[in-house]
Coordinates of C-alpha atoms in Angstrom, one line a residue:
L22 CA 0.0 0.0 0.0
S23 CA 1.4 3.4 -0.9
F24 CA 0.1 6.9 -0.6
P25 CA 1.4 10.5 -1.0
P26 CA 3.7 11.9 1.6
S27 CA 1.8 13.2 4.7
P28 CA 3.0 14.9 7.8
Y29 CA 1.2 12.3 9.9
F30 CA -0.2 8.9 9.3
Q31 CA -1.3 6.0 11.4
T32 CA -2.5 2.5 10.7
W33 CA -5.4 1.0 12.5
F34 CA -6.5 -2.6 13.1
C35 CA -10.0 -3.5 14.3
N36 CA -11.0 -6.9 15.5
G37 CA -14.5 -7.5 16.7
G38 CA -17.2 -5.0 17.1
A39 CA -20.2 -7.1 16.4
N40 CA -23.3 -5.8 18.2
S41 CA -21.5 -3.1 20.0
D42 CA -23.2 0.1 21.0
E43 CA -20.5 2.3 19.3
F44 CA -22.5 2.5 16.1
T45 CA -26.3 2.3 16.5
F46 CA -29.4 3.3 14.5
T47 CA -30.9 6.5 15.9
D48 CA -34.5 5.3 15.6
N49 CA -34.2 2.1 17.6
N50 CA -30.7 2.1 19.2
L51 CA -30.0 -1.3 17.7
P52 CA -26.4 -2.0 16.6
V53 CA -25.5 -1.1 13.0
L54 CA -22.8 -3.8 12.8
T55 CA -24.1 -7.3 13.5
K56 CA -20.9 -8.9 12.2
N57 CA -17.3 -8.2 13.3
W58 CA -15.8 -5.4 11.4
D59 CA -12.3 -6.9 11.3
G60 CA -10.0 -4.9 9.1
Q61 CA -6.9 -2.8 8.8
G62 CA -6.5 0.6 7.2
I63 CA -4.7 3.9 7.2
E64 CA -5.5 7.5 8.2
I65 CA -3.5 10.4 6.8
G66 CA -3.6 14.1 7.5
S67 CA -2.0 17.2 8.9
S68 CA -2.6 16.4 12.6
P69 CA -1.5 13.6 14.9
L70 CA -4.9 12.0 14.2
D71 CA -5.8 11.6 17.8
H72 CA -8.5 14.2 17.3
D73 CA -7.3 16.6 19.9
G74 CA -7.0 19.6 17.6
N75 CA -3.2 19.7 17.8
I76 CA -2.5 20.3 14.1
D77 CA 0.7 21.1 12.3
R78 CA 0.2 24.8 11.2
S79 CA 3.0 24.5 8.7
V80 CA 1.0 22.2 6.5
E81 CA -1.0 24.0 3.9
Y82 CA -4.4 22.5 3.1
E83 CA -8.0 23.6 2.5
E84 CA -9.9 22.7 5.6
I85 CA -13.3 23.3 3.9
L86 CA -13.7 22.7 0.2
Q87 CA -15.8 25.2 -1.7
P88 CA -18.7 24.0 -3.9
G89 CA -17.2 22.4 -7.0
Q90 CA -13.7 21.9 -5.4
V91 CA -12.3 18.4 -5.1
F92 CA -9.5 16.8 -3.3
E93 CA -7.9 13.7 -4.7
N94 CA -5.6 11.4 -2.8
E95 CA -4.2 8.5 -4.7
I96 CA -3.7 5.3 -2.8
R97 CA -2.0 2.4 -4.6
I98 CA -2.4 -1.2 -3.6
D99 CA -0.1 -3.9 -5.0
I100 CA -0.5 -7.6 -4.4
L101 CA 2.8 -9.1 -3.3
T102 CA 4.2 -12.4 -4.3
G103 CA 4.9 -15.1 -1.7
S104 CA 8.7 -14.3 -1.7
Q105 CA 8.0 -10.6 -1.4
V106 CA 5.7 -11.3 1.6
K107 CA 8.4 -13.4 3.2
S108 CA 11.1 -10.8 2.7
L109 CA 8.8 -8.0 4.1
Q110 CA 7.9 -10.2 7.1
D111 CA 11.6 -11.0 7.7
D112 CA 12.4 -7.2 7.6
I113 CA 9.5 -6.4 10.1
V114 CA 10.4 -9.2 12.5
G115 CA 14.1 -8.3 12.3
Y116 CA 13.4 -4.6 13.0
N117 CA 11.1 -5.5 15.9
R118 CA 13.7 -7.9 17.4
L119 CA 16.3 -5.1 17.3
K120 CA 14.0 -2.6 19.0
R121 CA 12.8 -5.0 21.7
K122 CA 13.8 -4.0 25.2
I123 CA 15.2 -6.8 27.3
N124 CA 14.2 -6.7 31.0

């Protein structure tokens, strides 16, 4: 997965969520999601994305688009081969192993 440079980005992973009260219908308060919403994704932006309003003022962007304006953000997804997956996994595991603190 690749996307344009961004001052801040985070990945998220969700596991579960079925029948939670986080997302409910307003008319009857029943859960919107009756199955787990397992998934992984990215968020990109000009703030630390923890929604506290602490944005990087040096980043120029249009906070509100005017009628007819558009913002396009190209995200590219490539399917990896088995050997590419193995190589990437080895890189990630190796990096994590080097960063692990030993008690």
